[in-house]
PDB file of C-alpha atoms and ligand atoms in Angstrom:
ATOM      1  CA  MET A1424      39.984-119.289 197.031  1.00 92.00           C
ATOM      2  CA  LYS A1425      42.979-121.487 196.502  1.00 96.00           C
ATOM      3  CA  PHE A1426      46.099-120.485 198.359  1.00 97.00           C
ATOM      4  CA  VAL A1427      49.409-121.979 199.379  1.00 98.00           C
ATOM      5  CA  LEU A1428      50.992-120.779 202.632  1.00 98.00           C
ATOM      6  CA  LEU A1429      54.772-120.850 202.490  1.00 98.00           C
ATOM      7  CA  GLY A1430      57.348-119.916 205.110  1.00 97.00           C
ATOM      8  CA  PRO A1431      59.956-121.527 207.337  1.00 97.00           C
ATOM      9  CA  PRO A1432      58.941-123.944 210.081  1.00 96.00           C
ATOM     10  CA  GLY A1433      57.412-121.807 212.827  1.00 96.00           C
ATOM     11  CA  ALA A1434      56.336-118.986 210.492  1.00 98.00           C
ATOM     12  CA  GLY A1435      52.725-119.398 211.596  1.00 97.00           C
ATOM     13  CA  LYS A1436      51.345-121.340 208.608  1.00 97.00           C
ATOM     14  CA  GLY A1437      49.280-123.766 210.684  1.00 96.00           C
ATOM     15  CA  THR A1438      47.998-121.060 213.017  1.00 96.00           C
ATOM     16  CA  GLN A1439      46.865-118.808 210.178  1.00 97.00           C
ATOM     17  CA  ALA A1440      45.594-121.596 207.918  1.00 97.00           C
ATOM     18  CA  GLU A1441      43.323-122.862 210.667  1.00 95.00           C
ATOM     19  CA  LYS A1442      41.837-119.397 211.208  1.00 96.00           C
ATOM     20  CA  LEU A1443      41.348-118.820 207.452  1.00 97.00           C
ATOM     21  CA  ALA A1444      39.738-122.241 206.990  1.00 96.00           C
ATOM     22  CA  LYS A1445      37.286-121.532 209.794  1.00 96.00           C
ATOM     23  CA  LYS A1446      36.400-118.029 208.592  1.00 96.00           C
ATOM     24  CA  TYR A1447      35.965-118.922 204.916  1.00 96.00           C
ATOM     25  CA  GLY A1448      34.652-122.478 205.296  1.00 96.00           C
ATOM     26  CA  ILE A1449      37.342-124.156 203.194  1.00 96.00           C
ATOM     27  CA  PRO A1450      39.588-127.116 204.036  1.00 98.00           C
ATOM     28  CA  HIS A1451      42.958-126.582 205.693  1.00 97.00           C
ATOM     29  CA  ILE A1452      45.280-129.167 204.203  1.00 98.00           C
ATOM     30  CA  ALA A1453      48.431-129.545 206.289  1.00 97.00           C
ATOM     31  CA  THR A1454      50.769-132.256 205.051  1.00 97.00           C
ATOM     32  CA  GLY A1455      52.575-132.341 208.426  1.00 95.00           C
ATOM     33  CA  ASP A1456      49.251-133.096 210.177  1.00 94.00           C
ATOM     34  CA  ILE A1457      48.351-135.759 207.593  1.00 95.00           C
ATOM     35  CA  LEU A1458      51.749-137.434 208.050  1.00 95.00           C
ATOM     36  CA  ARG A1459      51.550-137.283 211.869  1.00 93.00           C
ATOM     37  CA  GLN A1460      48.119-138.945 211.668  1.00 93.00           C
ATOM     38  CA  SER A1461      49.558-141.688 209.410  1.00 94.00           C
ATOM     39  CA  VAL A1462      52.350-142.262 211.938  1.00 94.00           C
ATOM     40  CA  LYS A1463      49.752-142.505 214.725  1.00 92.00           C
ATOM     41  CA  ASP A1464      47.688-144.947 212.641  1.00 95.00           C
ATOM     42  CA  ARG A1465      50.846-146.958 211.833  1.00 95.00           C
ATOM     43  CA  THR A1466      50.076-147.017 208.114  1.00 94.00           C
ATOM     44  CA  LYS A1467      52.764-148.114 205.666  1.00 92.00           C
ATOM     45  CA  SER A1468      53.496-144.565 204.493  1.00 90.00           C
ATOM     46  CA  GLY A1469      53.361-143.335 208.104  1.00 93.00           C
ATOM     47  CA  MET A1470      56.017-145.797 209.194  1.00 94.00           C
ATOM     48  CA  LEU A1471      58.228-144.816 206.282  1.00 94.00           C
ATOM     49  CA  ALA A1472      57.684-141.089 206.905  1.00 95.00           C
ATOM     50  CA  LYS A1473      58.515-141.301 210.612  1.00 94.00           C
ATOM     51  CA  SER A1474      62.240-141.847 210.160  1.00 91.00           C
ATOM     52  CA  TYR A1475      62.517-138.707 208.017  1.00 94.00           C
ATOM     53  CA  MET A1476      60.287-136.591 210.263  1.00 93.00           C
ATOM     54  CA  ASP A1477      62.212-137.512 213.420  1.00 88.00           C
ATOM     55  CA  LYS A1478      65.413-136.217 211.823  1.00 87.00           C
ATOM     56  CA  GLY A1479      63.760-133.071 210.476  1.00 91.00           C
ATOM     57  CA  GLU A1480      64.326-134.256 206.877  1.00 94.00           C
ATOM     58  CA  LEU A1481      61.737-134.070 204.120  1.00 97.00           C
ATOM     59  CA  VAL A1482      59.674-137.176 203.406  1.00 97.00           C
ATOM     60  CA  PRO A1483      60.192-138.417 199.792  1.00 97.00           C
ATOM     61  CA  ASP A1484      58.313-136.384 197.182  1.00 97.00           C
ATOM     62  CA  GLN A1485      56.342-139.293 195.736  1.00 96.00           C
ATOM     63  CA  ILE A1486      54.623-139.999 199.077  1.00 95.00           C
ATOM     64  CA  LEU A1487      53.583-136.376 199.471  1.00 97.00           C
ATOM     65  CA  ILE A1488      52.493-136.010 195.858  1.00 97.00           C
ATOM     66  CA  GLY A1489      50.235-139.077 196.229  1.00 95.00           C
ATOM     67  CA  ILE A1490      48.708-137.660 199.424  1.00 95.00           C
ATOM     68  CA  ILE A1491      47.980-134.286 197.830  1.00 97.00           C
ATOM     69  CA  ARG A1492      46.657-135.778 194.589  1.00 96.00           C
ATOM     70  CA  ASP A1493      44.080-137.773 196.575  1.00 95.00           C
ATOM     71  CA  ARG A1494      43.183-134.934 198.912  1.00 96.00           C
ATOM     72  CA  LEU A1495      42.696-132.278 196.205  1.00 96.00           C
ATOM     73  CA  SER A1496      40.488-134.636 194.189  1.00 94.00           C
ATOM     74  CA  ASN A1497      38.033-134.680 197.080  1.00 95.00           C
ATOM     75  CA  PRO A1498      34.909-132.637 196.207  1.00 94.00           C
ATOM     76  CA  ASP A1499      35.278-130.512 199.382  1.00 95.00           C
ATOM     77  CA  CYS A1500      38.286-128.814 197.732  1.00 95.00           C
ATOM     78  CA  SER A1501      36.485-127.688 194.593  1.00 90.00           C
ATOM     79  CA  LYS A1502      35.518-124.260 196.027  1.00 88.00           C
ATOM     80  CA  GLY A1503      38.845-123.628 197.695  1.00 94.00           C
ATOM     81  CA  PHE A1504      41.537-124.758 200.069  1.00 97.00           C
ATOM     82  CA  ILE A1505      44.510-123.578 202.067  1.00 98.00           C
ATOM     83  CA  LEU A1506      47.629-125.665 201.550  1.00 98.00           C
ATOM     84  CA  ASP A1507      50.018-125.598 204.513  1.00 98.00           C
ATOM     85  CA  GLY A1508      53.398-127.318 204.250  1.00 97.00           C
ATOM     86  CA  PHE A1509      53.046-128.351 200.597  1.00 98.00           C
ATOM     87  CA  PRO A1510      54.774-127.846 198.221  1.00 98.00           C
ATOM     88  CA  ARG A1511      58.207-127.957 199.888  1.00 98.00           C
ATOM     89  CA  THR A1512      60.368-128.808 196.856  1.00 98.00           C
ATOM     90  CA  VAL A1513      60.420-127.783 193.206  1.00 98.00           C
ATOM     91  CA  THR A1514      59.362-131.338 192.260  1.00 98.00           C
ATOM     92  CA  GLN A1515      56.305-130.987 194.523  1.00 98.00           C
ATOM     93  CA  ALA A1516      55.503-127.547 193.054  1.00 98.00           C
ATOM     94  CA  ASP A1517      55.623-128.971 189.509  1.00 98.00           C
ATOM     95  CA  ALA A1518      53.379-131.847 190.614  1.00 98.00           C
ATOM     96  CA  LEU A1519      50.912-129.429 192.204  1.00 98.00           C
ATOM     97  CA  SER A1520      50.658-127.469 188.946  1.00 97.00           C
ATOM     98  CA  SER A1521      49.911-130.598 186.974  1.00 97.00           C
ATOM     99  CA  ILE A1522      47.389-131.930 189.545  1.00 97.00           C
ATOM    100  CA  LEU A1523      45.515-128.599 189.458  1.00 96.00           C
ATOM    101  CA  ARG A1524      45.663-128.452 185.659  1.00 96.00           C
ATOM    102  CA  ARG A1525      44.070-131.895 185.499  1.00 95.00           C
ATOM    103  CA  LEU A1526      41.356-130.777 187.936  1.00 94.00           C
ATOM    104  CA  ASN A1527      40.839-127.627 185.884  1.00 93.00           C
ATOM    105  CA  GLN A1528      41.724-125.443 188.851  1.00 94.00           C
ATOM    106  CA  LYS A1529      44.133-122.579 189.446  1.00 94.00           C
ATOM    107  CA  LEU A1530      45.951-121.205 192.481  1.00 96.00           C
ATOM    108  CA  ASN A1531      45.020-117.658 193.466  1.00 96.00           C
ATOM    109  CA  GLY A1532      48.345-117.098 195.133  1.00 96.00           C
ATOM    110  CA  MET A1533      51.283-118.310 197.128  1.00 97.00           C
ATOM    111  CA  ILE A1534      51.428-116.387 200.386  1.00 98.00           C
ATOM    112  CA  ASN A1535      54.940-116.244 201.796  1.00 98.00           C
ATOM    113  CA  LEU A1536      55.000-115.564 205.543  1.00 98.00           C
ATOM    114  CA  GLU A1537      58.253-113.697 206.109  1.00 98.00           C
ATOM    115  CA  VAL A1538      59.639-114.164 209.630  1.00 98.00           C
ATOM    116  CA  PRO A1539      63.267-113.687 210.742  1.00 97.00           C
ATOM    117  CA  GLN A1540      65.143-116.770 211.913  1.00 95.00           C
ATOM    118  CA  GLU A1541      65.455-115.744 215.587  1.00 95.00           C
ATOM    119  CA  LYS A1542      61.679-115.353 215.786  1.00 96.00           C
ATOM    120  CA  VAL A1543      60.895-118.749 214.262  1.00 96.00           C
ATOM    121  CA  ILE A1544      63.301-120.419 216.695  1.00 96.00           C
ATOM    122  CA  ALA A1545      61.540-118.721 219.640  1.00 96.00           C
ATOM    123  CA  ARG A1546      58.153-119.769 218.250  1.00 96.00           C
ATOM    124  CA  LEU A1547      59.122-123.401 217.611  1.00 96.00           C
ATOM    125  CA  SER A1548      60.914-124.045 220.866  1.00 95.00           C
ATOM    126  CA  SER A1549      57.825-123.156 222.918  1.00 95.00           C
ATOM    127  CA  ARG A1550      55.159-124.550 220.566  1.00 95.00           C
ATOM    128  CA  ARG A1551      52.709-127.006 222.078  1.00 97.00           C
ATOM    129  CA  VAL A1552      50.263-129.130 220.111  1.00 94.00           C
ATOM    130  CA  CYS A1553      47.053-130.883 221.141  1.00 95.00           C
ATOM    131  CA  ARG A1554      47.422-134.659 220.997  1.00 92.00           C
ATOM    132  CA  SER A1555      43.758-135.088 220.057  1.00 91.00           C
ATOM    133  CA  CYS A1556      42.841-132.288 217.639  1.00 90.00           C
ATOM    134  CA  GLY A1557      46.254-130.916 216.584  1.00 90.00           C
ATOM    135  CA  THR A1558      45.574-127.277 217.565  1.00 92.00           C
ATOM    136  CA  ASN A1559      48.767-125.236 218.012  1.00 93.00           C
ATOM    137  CA  TYR A1560      49.610-123.137 221.041  1.00 96.00           C
ATOM    138  CA  HIS A1561      52.632-121.213 222.230  1.00 95.00           C
ATOM    139  CA  ILE A1562      53.534-121.066 225.906  1.00 95.00           C
ATOM    140  CA  GLU A1563      54.012-117.287 225.782  1.00 94.00           C
ATOM    141  CA  PHE A1564      52.468-115.880 222.575  1.00 93.00           C
ATOM    142  CA  ASN A1565      49.325-118.004 222.334  1.00 94.00           C
ATOM    143  CA  PRO A1566      48.873-119.868 225.618  1.00 96.00           C
ATOM    144  CA  PRO A1567      45.972-122.194 226.380  1.00 97.00           C
ATOM    145  CA  LYS A1568      43.527-121.041 229.094  1.00 97.00           C
ATOM    146  CA  GLU A1569      44.614-123.921 231.299  1.00 96.00           C
ATOM    147  CA  GLU A1570      48.251-125.074 231.240  1.00 95.00           C
ATOM    148  CA  GLY A1571      48.794-128.309 229.314  1.00 96.00           C
ATOM    149  CA  LYS A1572      45.163-128.586 228.169  1.00 97.00           C
ATOM    150  CA  CYS A1573      43.567-127.802 224.798  1.00 97.00           C
ATOM    151  CA  ASP A1574      40.925-125.005 224.928  1.00 97.00           C
ATOM    152  CA  LYS A1575      38.890-126.723 222.218  1.00 95.00           C
ATOM    153  CA  CYS A1576      38.760-130.375 223.230  1.00 96.00           C
ATOM    154  CA  ASP A1577      40.467-130.659 226.637  1.00 96.00           C
ATOM    155  CA  GLY A1578      43.130-132.830 224.940  1.00 96.00           C
ATOM    156  CA  GLN A1579      46.641-133.067 226.359  1.00 97.00           C
ATOM    157  CA  LEU A1580      49.263-130.667 224.949  1.00 97.00           C
ATOM    158  CA  TYR A1581      52.699-131.977 224.040  1.00 96.00           C
ATOM    159  CA  GLN A1582      55.944-130.794 222.489  1.00 95.00           C
ATOM    160  CA  ARG A1583      56.661-132.258 219.055  1.00 92.00           C
ATOM    161  CA  ASP A1584      59.908-134.275 218.932  1.00 89.00           C
ATOM    162  CA  ASP A1585      61.015-132.208 215.954  1.00 91.00           C
ATOM    163  CA  ASP A1586      60.587-128.984 217.962  1.00 93.00           C
ATOM    164  CA  LYS A1587      63.615-129.871 220.074  1.00 90.00           C
ATOM    165  CA  GLU A1588      66.802-127.838 219.533  1.00 86.00           C
ATOM    166  CA  GLU A1589      68.816-130.225 217.250  1.00 84.00           C
ATOM    167  CA  SER A1590      65.893-130.922 214.991  1.00 89.00           C
ATOM    168  CA  ILE A1591      64.895-127.242 214.687  1.00 93.00           C
ATOM    169  CA  GLN A1592      68.375-126.337 213.400  1.00 93.00           C
ATOM    170  CA  ASN A1593      68.245-129.117 210.809  1.00 94.00           C
ATOM    171  CA  ARG A1594      64.720-128.207 209.684  1.00 95.00           C
ATOM    172  CA  LEU A1595      65.781-124.618 209.109  1.00 96.00           C
ATOM    173  CA  LYS A1596      68.715-125.783 206.978  1.00 96.00           C
ATOM    174  CA  VAL A1597      66.440-128.126 205.019  1.00 97.00           C
ATOM    175  CA  TYR A1598      64.006-125.240 204.508  1.00 97.00           C
ATOM    176  CA  GLN A1599      66.740-122.964 203.154  1.00 97.00           C
ATOM    177  CA  ARG A1600      68.128-125.630 200.843  1.00 98.00           C
ATOM    178  CA  GLN A1601      64.978-127.268 199.515  1.00 97.00           C
ATOM    179  CA  THR A1602      61.975-125.011 200.092  1.00 98.00           C
ATOM    180  CA  GLU A1603      63.216-121.427 199.838  1.00 97.00           C
ATOM    181  CA  PRO A1604      63.833-121.784 196.063  1.00 97.00           C
ATOM    182  CA  LEU A1605      60.029-121.903 195.736  1.00 98.00           C
ATOM    183  CA  ILE A1606      59.884-118.168 196.454  1.00 98.00           C
ATOM    184  CA  LYS A1607      61.596-117.493 193.115  1.00 98.00           C
ATOM    185  CA  TYR A1608      59.556-120.247 191.440  1.00 98.00           C
ATOM    186  CA  TYR A1609      56.229-118.646 192.375  1.00 97.00           C
ATOM    187  CA  LYS A1610      57.497-115.125 191.747  1.00 98.00           C
ATOM    188  CA  LYS A1611      58.221-116.201 188.179  1.00 97.00           C
ATOM    189  CA  GLU A1612      54.672-117.578 187.925  1.00 95.00           C
ATOM    190  CA  GLY A1613      53.322-114.201 189.121  1.00 96.00           C
ATOM    191  CA  LEU A1614      51.732-115.828 192.176  1.00 97.00           C
ATOM    192  CA  LEU A1615      54.005-114.678 195.013  1.00 97.00           C
ATOM    193  CA  ILE A1616      52.320-112.614 197.765  1.00 97.00           C
ATOM    194  CA  PRO A1617      54.818-111.625 200.500  1.00 98.00           C
ATOM    195  CA  VAL A1618      53.327-110.996 203.955  1.00 98.00           C
ATOM    196  CA  ASP A1619      55.011-109.758 207.124  1.00 98.00           C
ATOM    197  CA  GLY A1620      54.604-112.789 209.387  1.00 98.00           C
ATOM    198  CA  ALA A1621      56.581-111.252 212.262  1.00 98.00           C
ATOM    199  CA  LYS A1622      53.561-109.306 213.554  1.00 97.00           C
ATOM    200  CA  ASP A1623      51.296-110.786 216.210  1.00 95.00           C
ATOM    201  CA  ILE A1624      48.787-113.495 215.301  1.00 96.00           C
ATOM    202  CA  SER A1625      45.745-111.226 214.924  1.00 97.00           C
ATOM    203  CA  ALA A1626      47.631-108.588 212.876  1.00 98.00           C
ATOM    204  CA  VAL A1627      48.919-111.230 210.420  1.00 98.00           C
ATOM    205  CA  PHE A1628      45.420-112.679 210.178  1.00 98.00           C
ATOM    206  CA  GLU A1629      43.964-109.247 209.318  1.00 98.00           C
ATOM    207  CA  ASP A1630      46.516-108.847 206.507  1.00 98.00           C
ATOM    208  CA  LEU A1631      45.711-112.322 205.179  1.00 98.00           C
ATOM    209  CA  CYS A1632      41.962-111.667 205.225  1.00 97.00           C
ATOM    210  CA  THR A1633      42.505-108.489 203.190  1.00 96.00           C
ATOM    211  CA  ILE A1634      44.392-110.535 200.588  1.00 95.00           C
ATOM    212  CA  VAL A1635      41.845-113.342 200.519  1.00 94.00           C
ATOM    213  CA  GLU A1636      38.906-110.900 200.324  1.00 92.00           C
ATOM    214  CA  GLY A1637      40.592-109.416 197.261  1.00 89.00           C
ATOM    215  CA  VAL A1638      40.043-112.641 195.307  1.00 81.00           C
ATOM    216  CA  LYS A1639      36.872-113.920 196.973  1.00 62.00           C
ATOM    217  CA  LYS A1640      34.028-114.509 194.552  1.00 51.00           C
TER     218      LYS A1640
HETATM  219  P1  ADP B1398      54.166-123.433 211.169  1.00 84.70           P
HETATM  220  O1  ADP B1398      52.863-124.139 210.846  1.00 84.70           O
HETATM  221  O2  ADP B1398      54.553-122.427 210.118  1.00 84.70           O
HETATM  222  O3  ADP B1398      55.284-124.371 211.491  1.00 84.70           O
HETATM  223  P2  ADP B1398      52.761-122.625 213.606  1.00 84.70           P
HETATM  224  O4  ADP B1398      51.506-122.015 213.094  1.00 84.70           O
HETATM  225  O5  ADP B1398      52.670-123.970 214.234  1.00 84.70           O
HETATM  226  O6  ADP B1398      53.927-122.569 212.487  1.00 84.70           O
HETATM  227  O7  ADP B1398      53.387-121.588 214.654  1.00 84.70           O
HETATM  228  C1  ADP B1398      54.576-121.909 215.371  1.00 84.70           C
HETATM  229  C2  ADP B1398      54.444-121.435 216.804  1.00 84.70           C
HETATM  230  O8  ADP B1398      54.429-120.006 216.840  1.00 84.70           O
HETATM  231  C3  ADP B1398      53.162-121.888 217.514  1.00 84.70           C
HETATM  232  O9  ADP B1398      53.503-122.140 218.854  1.00 84.70           O
HETATM  233  C4  ADP B1398      52.219-120.681 217.392  1.00 84.70           C
HETATM  234  O10 ADP B1398      51.315-120.611 218.477  1.00 84.70           O
HETATM  235  C5  ADP B1398      53.198-119.514 217.389  1.00 84.70           C
HETATM  236  N1  ADP B1398      52.812-118.412 216.498  1.00 84.70           N
HETATM  237  C6  ADP B1398      52.212-118.508 215.284  1.00 84.70           C
HETATM  238  N2  ADP B1398      52.056-117.287 214.734  1.00 84.70           N
HETATM  239  C7  ADP B1398      52.592-116.406 215.614  1.00 84.70           C
HETATM  240  C8  ADP B1398      52.735-114.967 215.622  1.00 84.70           C
HETATM  241  N3  ADP B1398      52.311-114.233 214.589  1.00 84.70           N
HETATM  242  N4  ADP B1398      53.327-114.404 216.708  1.00 84.70           N
HETATM  243  C9  ADP B1398      53.764-115.175 217.735  1.00 84.70           C
HETATM  244  N5  ADP B1398      53.653-116.501 217.795  1.00 84.70           N
HETATM  245  C10 ADP B1398      53.076-117.123 216.750  1.00 84.70           C
HETATM  246  P1  AMP B1399      55.237-129.547 209.518  1.00 84.70           P
HETATM  247  O1  AMP B1399      54.137-129.988 210.425  1.00 84.70           O
HETATM  248  O2  AMP B1399      54.728-128.829 208.301  1.00 84.70           O
HETATM  249  O3  AMP B1399      56.306-128.767 210.254  1.00 84.70           O
HETATM  250  O4  AMP B1399      55.922-130.879 208.955  1.00 84.70           O
HETATM  251  C1  AMP B1399      56.540-131.795 209.831  1.00 84.70           C
HETATM  252  C2  AMP B1399      57.431-132.744 209.032  1.00 84.70           C
HETATM  253  O5  AMP B1399      56.632-133.518 208.121  1.00 84.70           O
HETATM  254  C3  AMP B1399      58.497-132.095 208.172  1.00 84.70           C
HETATM  255  O6  AMP B1399      59.675-131.761 208.899  1.00 84.70           O
HETATM  256  C4  AMP B1399      58.741-133.206 207.135  1.00 84.70           C
HETATM  257  O7  AMP B1399      59.542-134.243 207.670  1.00 84.70           O
HETATM  258  C5  AMP B1399      57.336-133.755 206.907  1.00 84.70           C
HETATM  259  N1  AMP B1399      56.633-133.034 205.810  1.00 84.70           N
HETATM  260  C6  AMP B1399      55.512-132.268 205.902  1.00 84.70           C
HETATM  261  N2  AMP B1399      55.165-131.780 204.708  1.00 84.70           N
HETATM  262  C7  AMP B1399      56.078-132.250 203.821  1.00 84.70           C
HETATM  263  C8  AMP B1399      56.293-132.076 202.423  1.00 84.70           C
HETATM  264  N3  AMP B1399      55.473-131.319 201.677  1.00 84.70           N
HETATM  265  N4  AMP B1399      57.337-132.707 201.864  1.00 84.70           N
HETATM  266  C9  AMP B1399      58.169-133.485 202.574  1.00 84.70           C
HETATM  267  N5  AMP B1399      58.051-133.670 203.896  1.00 84.70           N
HETATM  268  C10 AMP B1399      57.018-133.065 204.524  1.00 84.70           C
END
């Protein structure tokens, strides 16, 4: 199963991708997580990416395309993957098509998590992330068992810098300008699968499993 999860920041892509990856035993490839790790490791691309990420801007296409080309060539992706946060521009979508063509692979679908703007703002402003393993929580909708501590690894939870008010507004604008056109792009390709992402986490997951089961071989 090879799916892309699309949707505005805060739509629930990371939350759902993690659950799907666990249930179906396929890699969850989140470009935001890969970039945050590169920043932490102080790699060359991480240092370059940081200035864009802090402002809520997109990191240049060529960096992301290189990351995804390497990651999808890894043998663990041959049976399937969930892409979360990539592609985010038409250039990235074109690159993804050509990378998959070269690997002799095809996407099963592009799942668009539809969530109204006021809901994504509420989700992002109270999101907390584990410093060690990257698991997402929400203070109200998906709280950890113990405040400030990750259920899985006991790691410390923090608020991402780009989840602060000014950055959220900019990220939503960037999404509308640069990423939303991908809905039409994938519709044209016959790959668009719209999903109501405004429901609660378990209800969205059930809908996604029904879709994924439909293509599972
Ligand atoms: P994205 O990866 O699309 O940016 P996340 O998966 O990180 O979004 O979710 C953003 C925030 O919203 C997190 O705090 C998460 O716990 C919460 N969340 C995710 N899905 C839902 C949902 N269906 N209902 C309520 N809160 C959700
Ligand atoms: P995310 O964790 O998906 O919300 O991504 C966090 C930030 O990483 C984004 O605001 C961008 O700055 C950067 N980023 C992640 N994925 C991409 C991508 N595909 N293209 C460009 N920038 C990206």
